[in-house]
PDB file of C-alpha atoms in Angstrom:
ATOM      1  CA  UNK A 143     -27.584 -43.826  67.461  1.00  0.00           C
ATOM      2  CA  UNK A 144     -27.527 -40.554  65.195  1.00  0.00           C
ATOM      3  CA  UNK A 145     -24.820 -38.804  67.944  1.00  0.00           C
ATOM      4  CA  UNK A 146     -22.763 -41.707  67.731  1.00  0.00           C
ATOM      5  CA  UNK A 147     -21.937 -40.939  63.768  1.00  0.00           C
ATOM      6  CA  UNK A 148     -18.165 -39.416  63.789  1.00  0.00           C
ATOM      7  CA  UNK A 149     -16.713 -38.968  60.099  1.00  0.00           C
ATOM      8  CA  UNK A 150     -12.885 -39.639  60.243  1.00  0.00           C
ATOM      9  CA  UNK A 151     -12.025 -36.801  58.967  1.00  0.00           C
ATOM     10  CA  UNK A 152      -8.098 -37.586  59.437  1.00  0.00           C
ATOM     11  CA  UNK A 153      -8.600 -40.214  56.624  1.00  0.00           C
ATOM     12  CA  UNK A 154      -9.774 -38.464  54.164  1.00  0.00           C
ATOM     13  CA  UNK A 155      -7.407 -35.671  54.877  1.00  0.00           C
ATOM     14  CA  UNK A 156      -4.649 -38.337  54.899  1.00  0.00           C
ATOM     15  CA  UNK A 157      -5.888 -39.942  51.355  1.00  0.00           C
ATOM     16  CA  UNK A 158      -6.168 -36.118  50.358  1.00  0.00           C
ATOM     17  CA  UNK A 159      -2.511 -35.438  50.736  1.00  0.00           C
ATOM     18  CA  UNK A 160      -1.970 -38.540  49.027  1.00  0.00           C
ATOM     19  CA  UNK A 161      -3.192 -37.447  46.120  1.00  0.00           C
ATOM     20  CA  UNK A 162      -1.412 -34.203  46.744  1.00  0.00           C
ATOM     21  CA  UNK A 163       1.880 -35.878  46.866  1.00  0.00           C
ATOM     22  CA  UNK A 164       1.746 -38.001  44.023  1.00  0.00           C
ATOM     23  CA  UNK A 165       0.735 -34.704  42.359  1.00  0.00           C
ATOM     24  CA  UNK A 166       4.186 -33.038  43.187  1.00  0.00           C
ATOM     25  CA  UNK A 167       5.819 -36.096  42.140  1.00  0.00           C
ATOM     26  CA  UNK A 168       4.347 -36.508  38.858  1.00  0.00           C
ATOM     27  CA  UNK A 169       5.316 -32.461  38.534  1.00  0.00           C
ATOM     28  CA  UNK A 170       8.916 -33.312  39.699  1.00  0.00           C
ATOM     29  CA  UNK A 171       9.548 -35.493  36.634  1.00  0.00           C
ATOM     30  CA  UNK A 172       8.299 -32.425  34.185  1.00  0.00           C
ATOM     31  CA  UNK A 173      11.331 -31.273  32.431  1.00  0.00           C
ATOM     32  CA  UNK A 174      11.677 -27.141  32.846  1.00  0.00           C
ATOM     33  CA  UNK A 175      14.576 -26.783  31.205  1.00  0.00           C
ATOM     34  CA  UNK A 176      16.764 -26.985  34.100  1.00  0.00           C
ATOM     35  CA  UNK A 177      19.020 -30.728  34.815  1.00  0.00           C
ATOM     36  CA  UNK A 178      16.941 -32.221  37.813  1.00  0.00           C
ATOM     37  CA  UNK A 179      17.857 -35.671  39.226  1.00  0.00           C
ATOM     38  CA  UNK A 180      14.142 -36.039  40.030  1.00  0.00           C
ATOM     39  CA  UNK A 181      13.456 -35.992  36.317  1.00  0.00           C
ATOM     40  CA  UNK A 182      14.352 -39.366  36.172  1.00  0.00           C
ATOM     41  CA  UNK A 183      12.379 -40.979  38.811  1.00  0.00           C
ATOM     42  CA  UNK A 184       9.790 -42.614  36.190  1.00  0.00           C
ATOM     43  CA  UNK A 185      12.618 -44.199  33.736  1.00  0.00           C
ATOM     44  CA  UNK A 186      13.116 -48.006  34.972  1.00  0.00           C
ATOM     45  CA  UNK A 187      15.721 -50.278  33.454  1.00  0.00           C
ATOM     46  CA  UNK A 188      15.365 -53.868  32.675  1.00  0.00           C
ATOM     47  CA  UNK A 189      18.242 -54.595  35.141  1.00  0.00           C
ATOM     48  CA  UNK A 190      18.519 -58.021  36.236  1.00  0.00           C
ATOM     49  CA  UNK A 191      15.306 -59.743  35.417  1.00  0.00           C
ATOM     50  CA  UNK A 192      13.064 -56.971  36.638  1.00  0.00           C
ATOM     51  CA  UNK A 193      12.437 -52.871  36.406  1.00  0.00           C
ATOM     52  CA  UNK A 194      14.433 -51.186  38.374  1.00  0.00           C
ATOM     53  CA  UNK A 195      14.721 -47.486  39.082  1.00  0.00           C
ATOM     54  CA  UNK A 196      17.681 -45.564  37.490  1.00  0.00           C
ATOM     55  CA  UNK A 197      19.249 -44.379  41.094  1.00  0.00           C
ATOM     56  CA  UNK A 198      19.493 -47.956  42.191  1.00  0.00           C
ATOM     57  CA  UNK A 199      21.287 -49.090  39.459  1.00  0.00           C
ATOM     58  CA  UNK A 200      23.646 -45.702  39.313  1.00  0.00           C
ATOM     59  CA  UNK A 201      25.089 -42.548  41.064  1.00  0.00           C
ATOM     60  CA  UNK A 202      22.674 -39.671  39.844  1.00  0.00           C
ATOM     61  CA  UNK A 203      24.092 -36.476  39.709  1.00  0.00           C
ATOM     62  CA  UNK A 204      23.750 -32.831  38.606  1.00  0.00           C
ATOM     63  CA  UNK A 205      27.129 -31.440  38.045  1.00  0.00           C
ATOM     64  CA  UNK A 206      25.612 -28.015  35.960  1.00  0.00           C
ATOM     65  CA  UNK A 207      22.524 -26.266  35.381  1.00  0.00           C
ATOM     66  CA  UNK A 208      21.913 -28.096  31.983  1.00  0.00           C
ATOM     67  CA  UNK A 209      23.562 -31.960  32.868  1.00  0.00           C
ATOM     68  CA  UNK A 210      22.725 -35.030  34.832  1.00  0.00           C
ATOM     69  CA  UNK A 211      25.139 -37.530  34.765  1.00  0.00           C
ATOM     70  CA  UNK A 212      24.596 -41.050  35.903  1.00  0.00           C
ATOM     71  CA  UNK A 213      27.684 -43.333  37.189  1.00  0.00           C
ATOM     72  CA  UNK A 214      26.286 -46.714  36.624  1.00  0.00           C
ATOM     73  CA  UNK A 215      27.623 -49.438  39.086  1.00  0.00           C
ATOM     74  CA  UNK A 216      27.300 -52.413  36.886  1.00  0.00           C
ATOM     75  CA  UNK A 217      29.359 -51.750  33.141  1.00  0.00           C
ATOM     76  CA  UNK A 218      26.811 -54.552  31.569  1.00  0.00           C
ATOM     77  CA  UNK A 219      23.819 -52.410  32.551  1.00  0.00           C
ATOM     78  CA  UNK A 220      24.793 -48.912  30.857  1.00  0.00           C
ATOM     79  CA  UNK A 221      23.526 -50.009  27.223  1.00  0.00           C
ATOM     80  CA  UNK A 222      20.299 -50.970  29.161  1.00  0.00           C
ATOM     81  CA  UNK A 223      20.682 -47.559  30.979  1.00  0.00           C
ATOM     82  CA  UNK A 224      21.043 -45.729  27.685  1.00  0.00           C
ATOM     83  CA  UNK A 225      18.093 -47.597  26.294  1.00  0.00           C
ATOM     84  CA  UNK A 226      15.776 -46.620  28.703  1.00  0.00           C
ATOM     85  CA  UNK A 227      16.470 -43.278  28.952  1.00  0.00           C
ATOM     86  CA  UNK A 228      16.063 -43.370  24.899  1.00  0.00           C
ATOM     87  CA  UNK A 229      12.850 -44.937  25.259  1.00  0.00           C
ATOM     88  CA  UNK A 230      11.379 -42.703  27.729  1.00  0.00           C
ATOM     89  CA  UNK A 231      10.340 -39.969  26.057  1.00  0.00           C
ATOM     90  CA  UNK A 232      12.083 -37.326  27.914  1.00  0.00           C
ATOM     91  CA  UNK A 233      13.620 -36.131  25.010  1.00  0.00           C
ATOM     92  CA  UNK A 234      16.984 -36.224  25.849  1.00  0.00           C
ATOM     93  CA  UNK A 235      19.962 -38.224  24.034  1.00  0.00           C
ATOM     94  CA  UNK A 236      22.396 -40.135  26.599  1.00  0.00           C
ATOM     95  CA  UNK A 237      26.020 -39.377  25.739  1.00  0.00           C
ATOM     96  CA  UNK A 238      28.473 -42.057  26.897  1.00  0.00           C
ATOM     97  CA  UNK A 239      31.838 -41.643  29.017  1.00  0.00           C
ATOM     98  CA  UNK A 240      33.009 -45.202  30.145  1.00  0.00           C
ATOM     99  CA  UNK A 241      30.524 -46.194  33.181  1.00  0.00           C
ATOM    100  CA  UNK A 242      29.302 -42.495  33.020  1.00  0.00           C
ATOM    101  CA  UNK A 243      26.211 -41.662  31.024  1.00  0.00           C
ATOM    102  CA  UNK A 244      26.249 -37.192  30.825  1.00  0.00           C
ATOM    103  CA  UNK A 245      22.558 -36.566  29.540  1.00  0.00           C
ATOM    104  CA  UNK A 246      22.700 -32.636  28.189  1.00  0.00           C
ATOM    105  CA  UNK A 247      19.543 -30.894  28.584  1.00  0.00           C
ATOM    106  CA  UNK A 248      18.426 -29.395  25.887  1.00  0.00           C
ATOM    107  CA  UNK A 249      16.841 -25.699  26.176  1.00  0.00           C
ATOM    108  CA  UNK A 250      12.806 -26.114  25.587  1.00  0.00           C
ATOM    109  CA  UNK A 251      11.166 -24.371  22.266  1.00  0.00           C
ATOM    110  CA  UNK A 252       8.235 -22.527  22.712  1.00  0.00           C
ATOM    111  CA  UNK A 253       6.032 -25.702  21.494  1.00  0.00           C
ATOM    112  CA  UNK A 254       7.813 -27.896  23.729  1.00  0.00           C
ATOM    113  CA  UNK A 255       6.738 -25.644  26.813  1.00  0.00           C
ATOM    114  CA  UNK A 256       3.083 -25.638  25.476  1.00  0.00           C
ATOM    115  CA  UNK A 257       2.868 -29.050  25.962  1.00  0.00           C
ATOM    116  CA  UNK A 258       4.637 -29.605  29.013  1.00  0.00           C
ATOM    117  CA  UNK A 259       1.559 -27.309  30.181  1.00  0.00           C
ATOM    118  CA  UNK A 260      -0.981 -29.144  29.095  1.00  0.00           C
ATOM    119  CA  UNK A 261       0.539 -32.729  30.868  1.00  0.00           C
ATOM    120  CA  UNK A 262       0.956 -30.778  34.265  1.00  0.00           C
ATOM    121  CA  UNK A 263      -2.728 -29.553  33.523  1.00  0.00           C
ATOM    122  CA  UNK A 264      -3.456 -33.083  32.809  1.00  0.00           C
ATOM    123  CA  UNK A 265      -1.554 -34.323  36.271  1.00  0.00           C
ATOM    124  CA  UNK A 266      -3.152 -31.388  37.918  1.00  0.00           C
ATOM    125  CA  UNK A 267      -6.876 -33.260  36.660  1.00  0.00           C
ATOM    126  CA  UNK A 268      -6.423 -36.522  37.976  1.00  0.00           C
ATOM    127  CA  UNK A 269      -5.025 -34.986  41.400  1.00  0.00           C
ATOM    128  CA  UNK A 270      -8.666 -33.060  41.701  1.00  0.00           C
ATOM    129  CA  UNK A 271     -10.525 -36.814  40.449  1.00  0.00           C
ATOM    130  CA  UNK A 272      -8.863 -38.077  43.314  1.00  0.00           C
ATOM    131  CA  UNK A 273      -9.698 -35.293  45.931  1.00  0.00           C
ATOM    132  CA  UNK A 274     -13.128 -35.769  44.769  1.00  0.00           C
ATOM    133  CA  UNK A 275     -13.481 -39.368  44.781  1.00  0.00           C
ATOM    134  CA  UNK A 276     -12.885 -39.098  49.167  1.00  0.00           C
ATOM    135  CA  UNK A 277     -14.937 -36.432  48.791  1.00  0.00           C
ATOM    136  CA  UNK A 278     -17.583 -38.916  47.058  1.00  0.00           C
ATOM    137  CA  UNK A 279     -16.125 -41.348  50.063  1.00  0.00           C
ATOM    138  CA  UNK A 280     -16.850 -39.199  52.561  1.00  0.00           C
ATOM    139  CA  UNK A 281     -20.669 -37.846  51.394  1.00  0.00           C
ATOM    140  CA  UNK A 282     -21.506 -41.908  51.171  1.00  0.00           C
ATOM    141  CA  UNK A 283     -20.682 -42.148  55.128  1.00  0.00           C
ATOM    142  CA  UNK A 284     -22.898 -39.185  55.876  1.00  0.00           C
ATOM    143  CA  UNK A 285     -25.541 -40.647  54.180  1.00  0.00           C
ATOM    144  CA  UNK A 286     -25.677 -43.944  54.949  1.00  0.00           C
ATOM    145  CA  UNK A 287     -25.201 -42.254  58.800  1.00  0.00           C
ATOM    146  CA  UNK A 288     -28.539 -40.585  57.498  1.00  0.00           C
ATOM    147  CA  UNK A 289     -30.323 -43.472  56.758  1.00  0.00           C
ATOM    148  CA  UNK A 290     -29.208 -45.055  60.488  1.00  0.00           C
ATOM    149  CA  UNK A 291     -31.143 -41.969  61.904  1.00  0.00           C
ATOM    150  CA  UNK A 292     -28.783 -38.941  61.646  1.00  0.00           C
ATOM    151  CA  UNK A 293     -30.739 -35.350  61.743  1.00  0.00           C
ATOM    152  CA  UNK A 294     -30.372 -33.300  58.893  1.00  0.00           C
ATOM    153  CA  UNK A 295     -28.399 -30.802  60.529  1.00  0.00           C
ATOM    154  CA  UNK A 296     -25.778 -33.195  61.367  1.00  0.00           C
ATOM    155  CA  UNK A 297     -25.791 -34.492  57.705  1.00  0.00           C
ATOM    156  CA  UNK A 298     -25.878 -30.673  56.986  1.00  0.00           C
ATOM    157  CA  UNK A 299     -22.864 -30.112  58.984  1.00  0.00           C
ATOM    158  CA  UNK A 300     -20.710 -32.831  57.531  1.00  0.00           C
ATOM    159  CA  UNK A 301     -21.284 -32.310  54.135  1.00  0.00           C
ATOM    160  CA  UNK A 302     -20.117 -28.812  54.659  1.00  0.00           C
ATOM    161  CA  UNK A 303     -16.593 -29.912  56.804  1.00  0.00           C
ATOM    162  CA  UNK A 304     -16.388 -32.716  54.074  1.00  0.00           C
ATOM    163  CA  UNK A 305     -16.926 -30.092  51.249  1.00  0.00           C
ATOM    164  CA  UNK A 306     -14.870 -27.348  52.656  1.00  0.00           C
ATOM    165  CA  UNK A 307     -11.841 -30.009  53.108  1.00  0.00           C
ATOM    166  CA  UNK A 308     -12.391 -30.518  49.404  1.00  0.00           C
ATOM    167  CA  UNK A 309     -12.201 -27.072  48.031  1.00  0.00           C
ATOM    168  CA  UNK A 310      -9.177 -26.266  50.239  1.00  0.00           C
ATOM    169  CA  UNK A 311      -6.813 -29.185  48.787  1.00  0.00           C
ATOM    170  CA  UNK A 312      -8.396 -28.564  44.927  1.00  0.00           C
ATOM    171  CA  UNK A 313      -7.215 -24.313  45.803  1.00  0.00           C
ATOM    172  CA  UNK A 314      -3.876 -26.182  46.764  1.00  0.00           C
ATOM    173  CA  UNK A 315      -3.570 -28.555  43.329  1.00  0.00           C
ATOM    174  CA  UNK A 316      -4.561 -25.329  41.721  1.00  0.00           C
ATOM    175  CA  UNK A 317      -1.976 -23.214  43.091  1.00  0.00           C
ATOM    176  CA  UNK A 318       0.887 -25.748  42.511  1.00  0.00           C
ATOM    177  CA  UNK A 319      -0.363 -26.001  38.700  1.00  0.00           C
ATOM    178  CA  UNK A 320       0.024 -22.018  38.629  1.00  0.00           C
ATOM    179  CA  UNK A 321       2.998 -22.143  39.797  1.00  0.00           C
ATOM    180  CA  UNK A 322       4.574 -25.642  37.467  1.00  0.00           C
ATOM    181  CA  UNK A 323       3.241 -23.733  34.510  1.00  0.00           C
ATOM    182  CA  UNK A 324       4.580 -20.487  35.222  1.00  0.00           C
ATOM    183  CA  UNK A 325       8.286 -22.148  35.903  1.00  0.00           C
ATOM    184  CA  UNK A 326       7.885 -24.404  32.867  1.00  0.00           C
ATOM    185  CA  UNK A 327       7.075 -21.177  30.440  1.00  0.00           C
ATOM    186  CA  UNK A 328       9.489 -19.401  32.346  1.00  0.00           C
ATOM    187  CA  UNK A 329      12.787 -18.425  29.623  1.00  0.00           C
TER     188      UNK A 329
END
């Protein structure tokens, strides 16, 4: 029964990369000073009875380094547009042009970029929780396997692979914090 014990490996690797993604994600919407449609990906606007995403109610666009300008569809949804993005806490005021909504990005202070550090430290956090929780997944199947009769090598073995996996996506999460932090303190 004990050789019969096969960890799928491919599913915590798969719910590893999960976390990985929504890591790079939540990094996307991190203002660095520079316009990025991406940046408003989290901003949802009460559009017609439910939240809805800003690039399904608009054309999202990034005409200059320091714009994004949004060409709303619908004319009764751009004060609902501008509210959201208001409310949102991106920091940025909404200028209005008709249908068009320019959004000028402001250049970060020093402070500013201190904090944005902290919140991508803070994304970079829960994106280890999670590798660790399959980790946690994944050393709960190799015991239980030990309590159906696996040797202790074989437990020895898996914990290791299992363990190894983990450090090598929480080097990854680490790198792409080094490397959000450096661009956001970048001048």
């Amino acid at each position: 029964m004990s050789d019969d014990f096969m960890l799928d490996t491919d599913d915590l690797e798969r719910r590893m990369n999960g976390a990985i993604a929504s890591l790079r994600t939540e990094f996307a919407s991190l203002r660095t000073g520079r316009a990025s449609a991406s940046m408003l990906e989290p901003v949802m606007v009460d559009a017609y009875g439910s939240s809805t995403p800003i690039n399904q109610v608009g054309t999202v666009n990034v005409p200059e380094p320091r714009m994004v300008t949004i060409n709303v569809w619908d004319k009764g949804l751009v004060s609902k547009v501008e509210k959201a993005i208001r409310e949102s806490g991106l920091g940025i005021n909404p200028q209005l042009n008709g249908t068009i909504i320019m959004l000028p990005i402001p250049e970060l202070n020093e402070e500013r970029r201190t904090q944005l550090t902290k919140v991508a430290g803070q994304y970079a956090e829960s994106a280890r929780v999670s590798i660790r929780n399959v980790r946690r997944d994944g050393m709960d199947q190799i015991k239980k396997a030990k309590a159906d009769g696996m040797s202790e090598d074989d437990q020895k073995v898996w914990e290791g692979e299992v363990q190894d996996m983990t450090n090598k996506f929480i080097a990854q999460i680490d790198e792409q914090l080094e490397s959000k932090q450096a661009e956001i303190m970048q001048v």
